[in-house]
Coordinates of C-alpha atoms in Angstrom, one line a residue:
M1 CA 191.7 311.1 218.0
R2 CA 193.3 314.5 218.6
R3 CA 193.0 316.3 221.9
V4 CA 190.6 318.8 220.4
D5 CA 188.5 316.0 219.1
V6 CA 188.2 314.4 222.5
T7 CA 187.3 317.8 224.1
A8 CA 184.7 318.5 221.4
A9 CA 183.2 315.0 221.8
A10 CA 183.0 315.4 225.6
A11 CA 181.3 318.8 225.2
Y12 CA 178.8 317.4 222.7
C13 CA 177.9 314.5 224.9
A14 CA 177.5 316.7 228.0
A15 CA 175.3 319.1 226.1
A16 CA 173.1 316.3 224.8
L17 CA 172.7 314.9 228.3
F18 CA 171.9 318.3 229.7
V19 CA 169.2 319.0 227.0
S20 CA 167.6 315.6 227.5
Q21 CA 167.2 316.2 231.2
L22 CA 165.9 319.8 231.1
A23 CA 164.0 320.2 227.9
G24 CA 160.2 319.7 227.7
P25 CA 158.4 317.5 225.2
F26 CA 158.0 320.3 222.6
W27 CA 161.7 321.3 222.7
L28 CA 162.8 317.7 222.7
F29 CA 160.8 317.1 219.6
L30 CA 162.2 320.2 217.9
L31 CA 165.7 319.5 218.9
T32 CA 165.4 315.8 217.8
S33 CA 164.2 317.0 214.4
A34 CA 167.2 319.4 214.3
V35 CA 169.6 316.5 215.1
I36 CA 168.1 314.4 212.3
T37 CA 168.4 317.3 209.9
A38 CA 172.0 317.6 211.0
V39 CA 172.5 313.9 209.9
V40 CA 171.3 314.8 206.4
A41 CA 173.5 317.9 206.5
V42 CA 176.5 315.7 207.1
S43 CA 175.7 314.0 203.8
V44 CA 175.7 317.4 202.1
G45 CA 179.1 318.1 203.6
V46 CA 180.5 314.8 202.2
I47 CA 179.2 315.3 198.7
Y48 CA 179.8 319.1 198.4
D49 CA 182.4 320.3 200.9
N50 CA 184.6 317.3 200.5
A51 CA 184.1 316.1 196.9
G52 CA 182.9 319.3 195.3
L53 CA 179.8 317.7 193.8
L54 CA 176.7 319.9 193.8
S55 CA 173.8 317.5 194.6
L56 CA 170.1 318.5 195.0
C57 CA 168.8 315.1 195.9
Q58 CA 170.0 314.5 199.5
M59 CA 166.5 314.5 200.9
T60 CA 165.5 312.1 198.2
F61 CA 168.2 309.7 199.5
A62 CA 166.7 310.3 203.0
G63 CA 163.3 309.4 201.6
I64 CA 164.6 306.2 200.1
G65 CA 166.0 305.2 203.5
A66 CA 162.7 306.0 205.2
W67 CA 160.8 304.1 202.4
T68 CA 163.1 301.0 202.9
V69 CA 162.6 300.9 206.6
G70 CA 158.8 301.4 206.3
W71 CA 158.6 298.6 203.8
L72 CA 160.6 296.2 205.8
N73 CA 158.7 297.1 209.0
L74 CA 155.5 296.3 207.1
K75 CA 156.7 293.0 205.6
T76 CA 158.9 291.7 208.4
S77 CA 159.1 291.6 212.2
L78 CA 162.6 292.8 212.4
P79 CA 163.3 295.3 215.2
Y80 CA 164.2 298.9 214.4
L81 CA 167.9 298.5 215.0
A82 CA 168.0 295.6 212.5
L83 CA 166.3 297.8 209.9
L84 CA 168.7 300.7 210.3
P85 CA 171.5 299.2 208.3
F86 CA 169.1 298.7 205.3
A87 CA 168.3 302.4 205.5
A88 CA 172.0 303.0 204.7
A89 CA 172.6 300.1 202.3
V90 CA 169.8 300.7 199.8
P91 CA 170.6 304.5 199.4
F92 CA 174.2 303.5 199.1
A93 CA 173.4 301.3 196.1
V94 CA 171.1 304.0 194.6
G95 CA 173.9 306.6 195.2
I96 CA 176.2 304.5 193.0
A97 CA 173.5 304.2 190.3
V98 CA 173.1 308.0 190.4
G99 CA 176.8 308.7 190.5
V100 CA 177.6 306.7 187.3
P101 CA 175.7 308.9 184.8
A102 CA 176.7 312.0 186.7
L103 CA 180.4 311.4 186.3
R104 CA 180.8 313.7 183.3
L105 CA 178.6 316.4 184.8
R106 CA 179.9 319.3 187.0
G107 CA 178.5 322.3 188.7
L108 CA 175.1 323.5 187.4
N109 CA 174.7 320.6 185.0
L110 CA 175.1 318.1 187.9
A111 CA 172.7 320.1 190.1
V112 CA 170.1 320.0 187.4
F113 CA 170.6 316.2 186.9
T114 CA 170.2 315.5 190.6
L115 CA 167.2 317.8 190.8
L116 CA 165.5 315.9 188.0
F117 CA 166.3 312.6 189.7
S118 CA 164.8 314.0 192.9
A119 CA 161.6 315.1 191.1
A120 CA 161.3 311.8 189.3
V121 CA 161.6 309.8 192.6
A122 CA 159.1 312.1 194.3
R123 CA 156.6 311.6 191.4
V124 CA 157.0 307.9 190.7
V125 CA 157.9 306.5 194.2
F126 CA 156.8 308.9 196.9
A127 CA 153.6 310.1 195.3
D128 CA 151.9 306.7 195.9
G129 CA 152.5 306.9 199.6
F130 CA 155.0 305.4 201.9
P131 CA 154.7 301.7 203.1
G132 CA 152.5 301.6 206.2
L133 CA 150.9 305.0 205.7
I134 CA 147.5 303.6 204.6
E135 CA 147.7 300.6 207.0
G136 CA 148.6 302.8 209.9
N137 CA 151.6 300.6 210.6
R138 CA 153.9 302.8 212.7
V139 CA 157.6 302.5 212.9
N140 CA 158.6 302.5 216.6
P141 CA 162.1 303.4 217.9
P142 CA 164.0 300.8 219.9
G143 CA 162.7 300.0 223.4
F144 CA 165.5 301.8 225.3
A145 CA 164.7 305.0 223.3
D146 CA 160.9 305.0 223.3
S147 CA 160.7 308.2 225.5
D148 CA 161.2 311.7 224.1
A149 CA 164.4 312.1 226.0
G150 CA 165.6 308.6 225.1
F151 CA 165.0 309.0 221.4
F152 CA 166.7 312.4 221.4
L153 CA 169.8 310.9 223.0
F154 CA 169.6 308.0 220.5
C155 CA 169.5 310.4 217.5
A156 CA 172.3 312.5 219.1
G157 CA 174.4 309.4 219.5
V158 CA 173.8 308.4 215.9
L159 CA 174.8 311.9 214.7
G160 CA 177.9 311.7 216.9
V161 CA 179.0 308.3 215.5
I162 CA 178.4 309.5 211.9
G163 CA 180.2 312.7 212.6
A164 CA 183.2 310.9 214.1
A165 CA 183.2 308.4 211.2
V166 CA 183.1 311.1 208.6
T167 CA 185.9 313.1 210.4
A168 CA 188.0 310.0 210.3
L169 CA 187.2 309.4 206.7
R170 CA 188.1 313.0 205.8
R171 CA 191.6 312.4 207.3
S172 CA 192.0 309.0 205.5
R173 CA 193.3 308.5 202.0
I174 CA 189.7 308.2 200.8
G175 CA 188.8 311.7 202.2
R176 CA 192.0 313.1 200.8
W177 CA 191.1 311.8 197.3
W178 CA 187.8 313.5 197.7
F179 CA 189.5 316.8 198.3
S180 CA 191.9 316.2 195.5
V181 CA 189.1 315.5 192.9
R182 CA 187.3 318.6 194.2
H183 CA 190.3 320.7 193.5
S184 CA 191.4 319.2 190.2
E185 CA 190.2 316.1 188.4
R186 CA 193.2 316.3 186.1
A187 CA 195.7 316.3 189.0
T188 CA 193.9 313.4 190.6
A189 CA 194.1 311.3 187.5
A190 CA 197.8 312.4 187.0
M191 CA 198.5 310.8 190.5
G192 CA 197.1 307.5 189.3
R193 CA 193.8 307.7 191.1
S194 CA 190.5 306.8 189.4
V195 CA 188.3 309.9 189.3
V196 CA 185.3 307.7 188.6
V197 CA 185.8 305.6 191.7
T198 CA 186.4 308.7 193.8
K199 CA 183.2 310.5 192.7
I200 CA 181.1 307.4 193.0
S201 CA 182.4 306.7 196.5
A202 CA 181.4 310.2 197.6
F203 CA 177.9 309.8 196.1
A204 CA 177.4 306.5 197.8
V205 CA 178.7 307.5 201.2
S206 CA 176.6 310.7 201.2
A207 CA 173.5 308.8 200.1
A208 CA 174.0 306.2 202.9
I209 CA 174.2 308.9 205.5
A210 CA 171.2 310.7 204.2
G211 CA 169.3 307.3 204.3
V212 CA 170.0 306.9 208.0
G213 CA 168.6 310.4 208.5
G214 CA 165.4 309.4 206.7
A215 CA 165.1 306.3 208.9
L216 CA 165.4 308.4 212.1
L217 CA 162.8 310.9 210.8
L218 CA 160.4 308.0 210.2
A219 CA 160.9 306.7 213.8
L220 CA 160.4 310.1 215.2
N221 CA 157.0 310.5 213.5
G222 CA 156.0 306.9 213.3
I223 CA 154.6 307.5 209.8
V224 CA 155.7 309.9 207.1
S225 CA 154.5 311.1 203.7
G226 CA 156.3 312.1 200.5
A227 CA 155.9 315.8 201.5
S228 CA 158.9 315.5 203.7
F229 CA 161.2 314.5 200.9
Q230 CA 160.3 316.8 198.0
P231 CA 163.0 318.5 195.9
I232 CA 162.4 321.8 197.6
E233 CA 163.5 320.2 200.9
S234 CA 166.8 319.2 199.3
M235 CA 167.4 322.7 198.1
T236 CA 166.6 324.2 201.5
I237 CA 169.0 321.9 203.3
L238 CA 171.7 322.5 200.7
T239 CA 171.5 326.3 201.1
S240 CA 171.7 326.1 204.9
A241 CA 174.5 323.6 204.7
L242 CA 176.5 325.9 202.5
M243 CA 175.8 328.8 204.9
F244 CA 177.0 327.0 208.0
G245 CA 179.6 324.7 206.4
A246 CA 178.3 321.2 206.8
G247 CA 181.7 319.8 205.8
H248 CA 182.5 320.2 209.5
F249 CA 180.5 318.6 212.3
E250 CA 179.7 321.9 214.0
G251 CA 178.5 323.3 210.7
A252 CA 176.2 320.3 210.2
L253 CA 174.9 320.7 213.7
L254 CA 174.2 324.4 213.2
T255 CA 172.4 323.6 210.0
G256 CA 170.0 321.3 211.8
L257 CA 169.5 323.7 214.8
F258 CA 168.9 326.8 212.8
G259 CA 166.9 324.9 210.2
H260 CA 164.3 324.2 212.9
L261 CA 164.7 327.1 215.4
V262 CA 164.5 329.9 212.8
P263 CA 161.2 328.8 211.3
N264 CA 159.8 328.3 214.8
F265 CA 161.0 331.8 215.8
L266 CA 159.4 333.3 212.7
S267 CA 156.1 331.7 213.6
D268 CA 156.3 333.0 217.2
I269 CA 156.7 336.6 216.0
G270 CA 153.9 336.2 213.4
L271 CA 156.0 335.9 210.2
P272 CA 155.6 333.2 207.6
R273 CA 157.9 330.2 208.1
D274 CA 158.8 330.3 204.4
I275 CA 161.1 333.3 205.0
A276 CA 163.6 330.9 206.6
P277 CA 164.6 329.2 203.3
I278 CA 165.1 332.7 201.7
L279 CA 167.4 333.6 204.6
F280 CA 169.4 330.4 204.2
A281 CA 169.7 330.9 200.4
V282 CA 171.0 334.4 201.0
G283 CA 173.4 333.1 203.6
G284 CA 174.6 330.4 201.3
V285 CA 175.3 332.8 198.5
V286 CA 177.3 335.1 200.9
A287 CA 179.2 332.1 202.3
L288 CA 180.2 331.0 198.7
S289 CA 181.2 334.5 197.8
R290 CA 183.6 334.6 200.8
G291 CA 185.2 331.3 200.1
E292 CA 184.5 327.6 200.6
G293 CA 183.5 325.9 203.8
G294 CA 180.9 328.4 205.2
L295 CA 180.8 329.7 208.7
A296 CA 182.4 326.6 210.3
A297 CA 185.5 326.9 208.0
A298 CA 185.8 330.6 208.6
V299 CA 185.8 330.1 212.4
R300 CA 188.3 327.3 212.2
A301 CA 190.6 329.4 209.9
A302 CA 190.4 332.3 212.4
V303 CA 191.4 329.9 215.3
R304 CA 194.1 328.2 213.3
R305 CA 195.8 331.2 211.8
P306 CA 197.7 332.4 214.9
L307 CA 198.6 328.8 215.8
V308 CA 200.1 328.2 212.4
R309 CA 202.2 331.4 212.6
H310 CA 203.4 330.3 216.0
E311 CA 204.2 326.7 215.2
N312 CA 205.3 326.4 211.6
P313 CA 208.9 326.8 210.6
S314 CA 209.6 329.4 208.0
M315 CA 210.1 328.4 204.4
G316 CA 213.6 329.7 204.4
T317 CA 214.8 327.2 207.0
D318 CA 218.1 325.7 206.0
T319 CA 217.8 322.0 205.3
S320 CA 221.0 321.6 203.3
A321 CA 222.4 319.1 205.8
S322 CA 219.7 316.6 204.9
R323 CA 219.7 317.2 201.2
P324 CA 221.3 314.5 199.0
S325 CA 224.2 315.8 197.0
A326 CA 225.0 315.0 193.4
P327 CA 226.8 316.7 190.5
R328 CA 224.8 318.8 188.1
H329 CA 226.0 317.0 185.0
G330 CA 227.7 313.8 184.1
R331 CA 225.3 311.6 186.0
A332 CA 225.9 307.9 185.5
G333 CA 223.0 306.2 183.7
S334 CA 221.9 304.0 180.9
D335 CA 222.2 305.0 177.3
G336 CA 218.6 303.8 176.8
T337 CA 215.5 305.8 176.1
V338 CA 212.8 306.1 178.7
L339 CA 210.3 308.1 176.7
E340 CA 209.9 308.3 172.9
I341 CA 207.7 310.8 171.1
R342 CA 207.0 309.9 167.5
Q343 CA 205.5 312.3 164.9
V344 CA 203.0 313.9 167.3
S345 CA 200.7 316.6 165.9
V346 CA 197.8 318.4 167.7
S347 CA 195.4 320.7 166.0
Y348 CA 192.7 323.0 167.4
G349 CA 190.6 323.7 164.4
A350 CA 192.8 325.4 161.8
V351 CA 195.6 326.0 164.4
K352 CA 198.3 323.4 164.7
A353 CA 199.6 323.5 168.2
L354 CA 202.1 320.7 167.5
D355 CA 203.4 319.8 164.0
D356 CA 205.0 316.4 163.6
V357 CA 207.2 316.5 166.8
S358 CA 209.5 313.6 167.4
L359 CA 212.1 313.4 170.2
S360 CA 213.5 311.0 172.8
V361 CA 214.2 311.5 176.5
P362 CA 217.2 309.5 177.8
E363 CA 217.0 307.5 181.0
G364 CA 218.2 309.0 184.2
G365 CA 218.8 312.6 183.0
I366 CA 217.1 316.0 182.9
F367 CA 215.9 316.9 179.4
G368 CA 214.8 320.5 178.9
L369 CA 212.0 321.6 176.7
I370 CA 212.0 325.4 175.9
G371 CA 210.4 327.8 173.5
P372 CA 208.5 331.1 173.4
N373 CA 205.0 331.5 174.8
G374 CA 202.5 329.6 172.6
A375 CA 205.2 327.3 171.2
G376 CA 203.3 324.1 172.2
K377 CA 205.2 323.0 175.2
S378 CA 202.3 322.6 177.6
T379 CA 200.2 321.0 174.8
L380 CA 202.9 318.4 174.4
V381 CA 202.9 317.6 178.1
D382 CA 199.1 317.4 178.1
A383 CA 199.2 315.0 175.2
L384 CA 202.0 313.0 176.8
S385 CA 200.0 312.6 180.1
G386 CA 196.8 311.7 178.3
F387 CA 194.8 314.9 178.8
T388 CA 194.8 315.8 175.1
T389 CA 193.1 313.2 172.8
G390 CA 192.6 313.0 169.1
H391 CA 196.2 313.8 168.3
A392 CA 198.3 312.1 165.6
G393 CA 201.5 310.2 166.5
R394 CA 202.5 307.8 169.3
F395 CA 204.1 307.8 172.7
F396 CA 206.3 305.0 174.1
L397 CA 207.3 304.6 177.8
D398 CA 210.1 302.1 178.2
G399 CA 209.2 300.7 174.8
E400 CA 205.5 300.2 175.7
D401 CA 203.0 302.1 173.5
I402 CA 201.0 304.2 175.9
T403 CA 199.2 306.3 173.3
A404 CA 195.7 304.8 174.0
L405 CA 196.0 304.7 177.8
P406 CA 194.1 307.1 180.0
P407 CA 196.0 309.5 182.3
R408 CA 195.5 307.3 185.4
Q409 CA 197.1 304.2 183.6
R410 CA 200.0 306.3 182.4
A411 CA 200.7 307.5 185.9
L412 CA 200.5 303.9 187.3
R413 CA 203.1 302.9 184.6
G414 CA 205.5 305.5 185.9
L415 CA 204.7 308.8 184.1
R416 CA 204.1 311.6 186.6
R417 CA 203.6 315.3 186.0
T418 CA 203.1 318.7 187.6
F419 CA 200.9 321.5 186.3
Q420 CA 201.7 325.0 185.2
Q421 CA 198.9 326.5 187.3
G422 CA 199.6 324.3 190.4
H423 CA 197.0 321.8 191.6
T424 CA 197.8 321.0 195.2
P425 CA 194.5 320.8 197.2
R426 CA 194.4 323.6 199.8
D427 CA 192.2 321.5 202.1
L428 CA 195.1 319.1 202.8
T429 CA 198.2 319.2 204.9
V430 CA 201.7 318.9 203.4
G431 CA 202.0 315.3 204.6
G432 CA 198.5 314.5 203.5
Y433 CA 199.2 315.6 199.9
L434 CA 202.4 313.6 199.8
D435 CA 200.6 310.5 201.2
L436 CA 198.3 310.7 198.1
C437 CA 201.3 310.7 195.8
M438 CA 202.8 307.5 197.4
T439 CA 203.0 304.1 195.7
R440 CA 204.5 300.9 197.0
Q441 CA 208.0 301.9 195.9
S442 CA 207.6 305.5 197.1
T443 CA 210.1 307.2 199.3
P444 CA 208.7 307.8 202.8
V445 CA 207.0 311.1 203.4
A446 CA 209.5 312.1 206.2
E447 CA 212.5 311.5 203.9
A448 CA 210.8 313.3 201.0
L449 CA 210.3 316.4 203.1
D450 CA 214.1 316.4 203.8
W451 CA 214.8 316.7 200.1
F452 CA 213.2 320.1 199.5
P453 CA 212.8 323.3 201.6
L454 CA 209.3 322.4 202.8
P455 CA 207.6 322.9 206.2
A456 CA 206.5 320.2 208.6
A457 CA 204.1 317.5 207.4
Q458 CA 201.2 318.8 209.5
T459 CA 201.3 322.3 207.9
P460 CA 198.1 323.1 206.0
I461 CA 198.7 323.7 202.3
S462 CA 196.4 326.7 202.5
T463 CA 199.1 328.5 204.5
L464 CA 201.8 328.1 201.9
D465 CA 202.8 330.7 199.3
V466 CA 202.6 329.9 195.6
G467 CA 206.3 329.0 195.3
S468 CA 206.2 326.6 198.2
R469 CA 203.1 324.9 196.7
R470 CA 205.0 324.4 193.5
I471 CA 207.9 322.8 195.3
L472 CA 205.5 320.5 197.1
E473 CA 203.9 319.5 193.8
V474 CA 207.3 318.6 192.4
C475 CA 208.2 316.7 195.6
G476 CA 204.9 314.7 195.1
A477 CA 205.8 313.9 191.5
L478 CA 209.2 312.6 192.4
M479 CA 208.7 310.7 195.6
P480 CA 206.9 307.7 193.8
Q481 CA 210.2 307.3 191.9
P482 CA 208.5 307.2 188.5
R483 CA 210.2 306.3 185.3
I484 CA 209.8 309.9 184.1
A485 CA 208.5 313.2 185.6
L486 CA 207.1 315.9 183.4
L487 CA 207.7 319.2 185.3
D488 CA 205.8 322.2 183.8
E489 CA 207.6 325.4 184.9
P490 CA 208.4 324.3 188.4
T491 CA 210.4 327.4 189.3
A492 CA 207.5 329.8 188.6
G493 CA 206.9 331.9 191.7
L494 CA 210.4 331.3 193.1
A495 CA 213.2 333.9 193.3
G496 CA 216.5 334.5 194.9
P497 CA 217.8 332.0 197.5
D498 CA 214.5 330.0 197.3
R499 CA 215.0 329.4 193.6
E500 CA 218.6 328.5 194.0
A501 CA 217.9 326.1 196.8
F502 CA 215.2 324.4 194.8
V503 CA 217.4 324.0 191.8
D504 CA 220.1 322.4 193.9
C505 CA 217.6 320.0 195.4
L506 CA 216.0 319.1 192.1
A507 CA 219.4 318.2 190.6
A508 CA 220.4 316.1 193.6
V509 CA 217.1 314.3 194.1
T510 CA 216.6 313.3 190.4
A511 CA 220.2 312.0 190.3
R512 CA 219.7 310.1 193.6
L513 CA 216.5 308.4 192.4
D514 CA 217.7 308.0 188.8
V515 CA 214.4 309.5 187.6
A516 CA 214.3 310.9 184.1
V517 CA 212.8 314.4 183.9
L518 CA 211.3 316.4 181.0
L519 CA 211.6 319.9 182.2
I520 CA 209.6 322.8 180.7
E521 CA 211.1 326.0 181.8
H522 CA 211.3 329.7 180.7
D523 CA 214.3 330.5 183.0
I524 CA 217.2 329.8 180.7
D525 CA 219.7 329.9 183.7
V526 CA 217.8 327.0 185.2
I527 CA 218.0 325.1 181.9
L528 CA 221.7 325.7 181.7
E529 CA 222.2 324.6 185.4
L530 CA 220.1 321.4 185.2
C531 CA 219.8 320.0 181.7
D532 CA 222.0 317.6 179.9
S533 CA 220.2 318.2 176.6
I534 CA 217.3 320.3 175.4
A535 CA 214.8 320.6 172.6
V536 CA 213.3 323.9 171.3
L537 CA 209.7 324.3 170.0
D538 CA 208.5 327.2 168.0
F539 CA 205.0 327.5 166.7
G540 CA 204.5 323.8 167.3
K541 CA 207.6 322.7 165.4
L542 CA 210.8 321.2 166.8
I543 CA 213.5 323.5 165.6
A544 CA 216.6 322.2 167.5
T545 CA 217.9 319.6 169.9
G546 CA 221.3 319.0 171.5
S547 CA 223.4 320.3 174.4
P548 CA 222.0 323.5 176.1
R549 CA 224.8 325.9 175.1
D550 CA 225.1 324.6 171.5
V551 CA 221.3 324.8 171.0
L552 CA 221.0 328.3 172.5
D553 CA 223.7 329.6 170.2
E554 CA 221.8 328.4 167.0
P555 CA 220.6 331.4 164.9
K556 CA 217.1 329.9 164.5
V557 CA 216.7 329.5 168.3
V558 CA 217.8 333.1 168.8
A559 CA 215.4 334.2 166.1
A560 CA 212.5 332.3 167.8
Y561 CA 213.1 334.2 171.0
L562 CA 214.2 337.6 169.8
G563 CA 212.5 337.7 166.4
A564 CA 215.8 338.3 164.5
E565 CA 218.8 336.4 163.4
K566 CA 221.8 336.4 165.7

């Protein structure tokens, strides 16, 4: 745990003890309800703030947890603490079942699907009543927490444990993958990670947390009805969670507190309690318009900003002493071919983006791919990495036909890529992103950071400029030591000394690792400095291949760029 975590945990425990000793029965009930709502809000933070999935069924998962505990309490003599794990396990399994059909849905479509699921469960399961409701079979909290103050402290402890676990999970590889899939599913697959597994894990974990919240609510009231778990409740908690930023513990806690204090305040001044969801909805929209993470993220960013400026080294720091050195050309290597492209064609309706393109990339060198805008360069890279399907032709990596493999499997076999737009998750640190890129044979993160002009591992990516994020993405593509790296315009956003330093590093690192590179680049000077051979595309056709200077002097290449014969 970091020092700030220990301080925050101590403050939270002290506040809980203070409240339990001074608050009366009414306020203890209200604050206990708020803490339970905060547990469900944490589940919203996992599914939305971390993984970027818009779910409108979190209170349904809470209801499933409560229903499970109520049924087991009616059918068995197990104590409450023994029932609590089932409140997490059953929603966990349901979360997997819900996550599977939702894998291809995003945004509004996913929200509609989860809302329909919530309505179906409320109609089919909850409408018939919860187990024990008719029989009057109450669910009692554990004996050590049977007082108002005791149960408040118990719920506060459960929230604290869940918050600590989720915080640790966010900083683990699983949490980093959630951030990655939120930022870009394509980039996640290109790093060899299953997008399916990542999404399902987020669904399942969030459902389990919500289920525990439902079980706590059941113990608070003894008996519950389906009215507590209707779809409107899921929408209300989502909007308030968006407003306060439930992806962070303090945001989830504020979601619970304001979710119960604001309606109570409205009642005290004679206004309808239904105004509260409207206020939260407006606040959620405002929070989304100002950026991701809600109030909690905004406060953290304001606190972190001066610290980052004070602690982080500048991007222009000279790291040349630690950079490996290698000649620009004449690198020793095999005469073999690492990547072969055979008669590839890609059509979008009547438009042919690629037309019968065939070329070979030799092992251990930098092969340039150039051409005017719209020539088909990025289309070729998308097809090579598996993101464009339905094309003609075949791809071979080290002699293996990879044409039918999905992007993740191609990455695992040694084909890595970067993206023209840049896809480094802003929620991670420099070291956290590089950790995601690692494989068993990867270069250690500390050594990889010595290759390129990058800041310290703990630097948040959100503080980097565009050019630095591009360098980081290239570093992440090379550090696993793939068979070939497809670099799509890596010098975009770089100029002057930064560009020259990056080109030097790229030449040296690829030579040191003996990684083949297919380099797409508009900067001809970079092509001349780095590439052993190049190919030129124009309107989807391959018009020239060979050494850079010979190819660039060909009349048809000059015509492709200038529109006239040389």
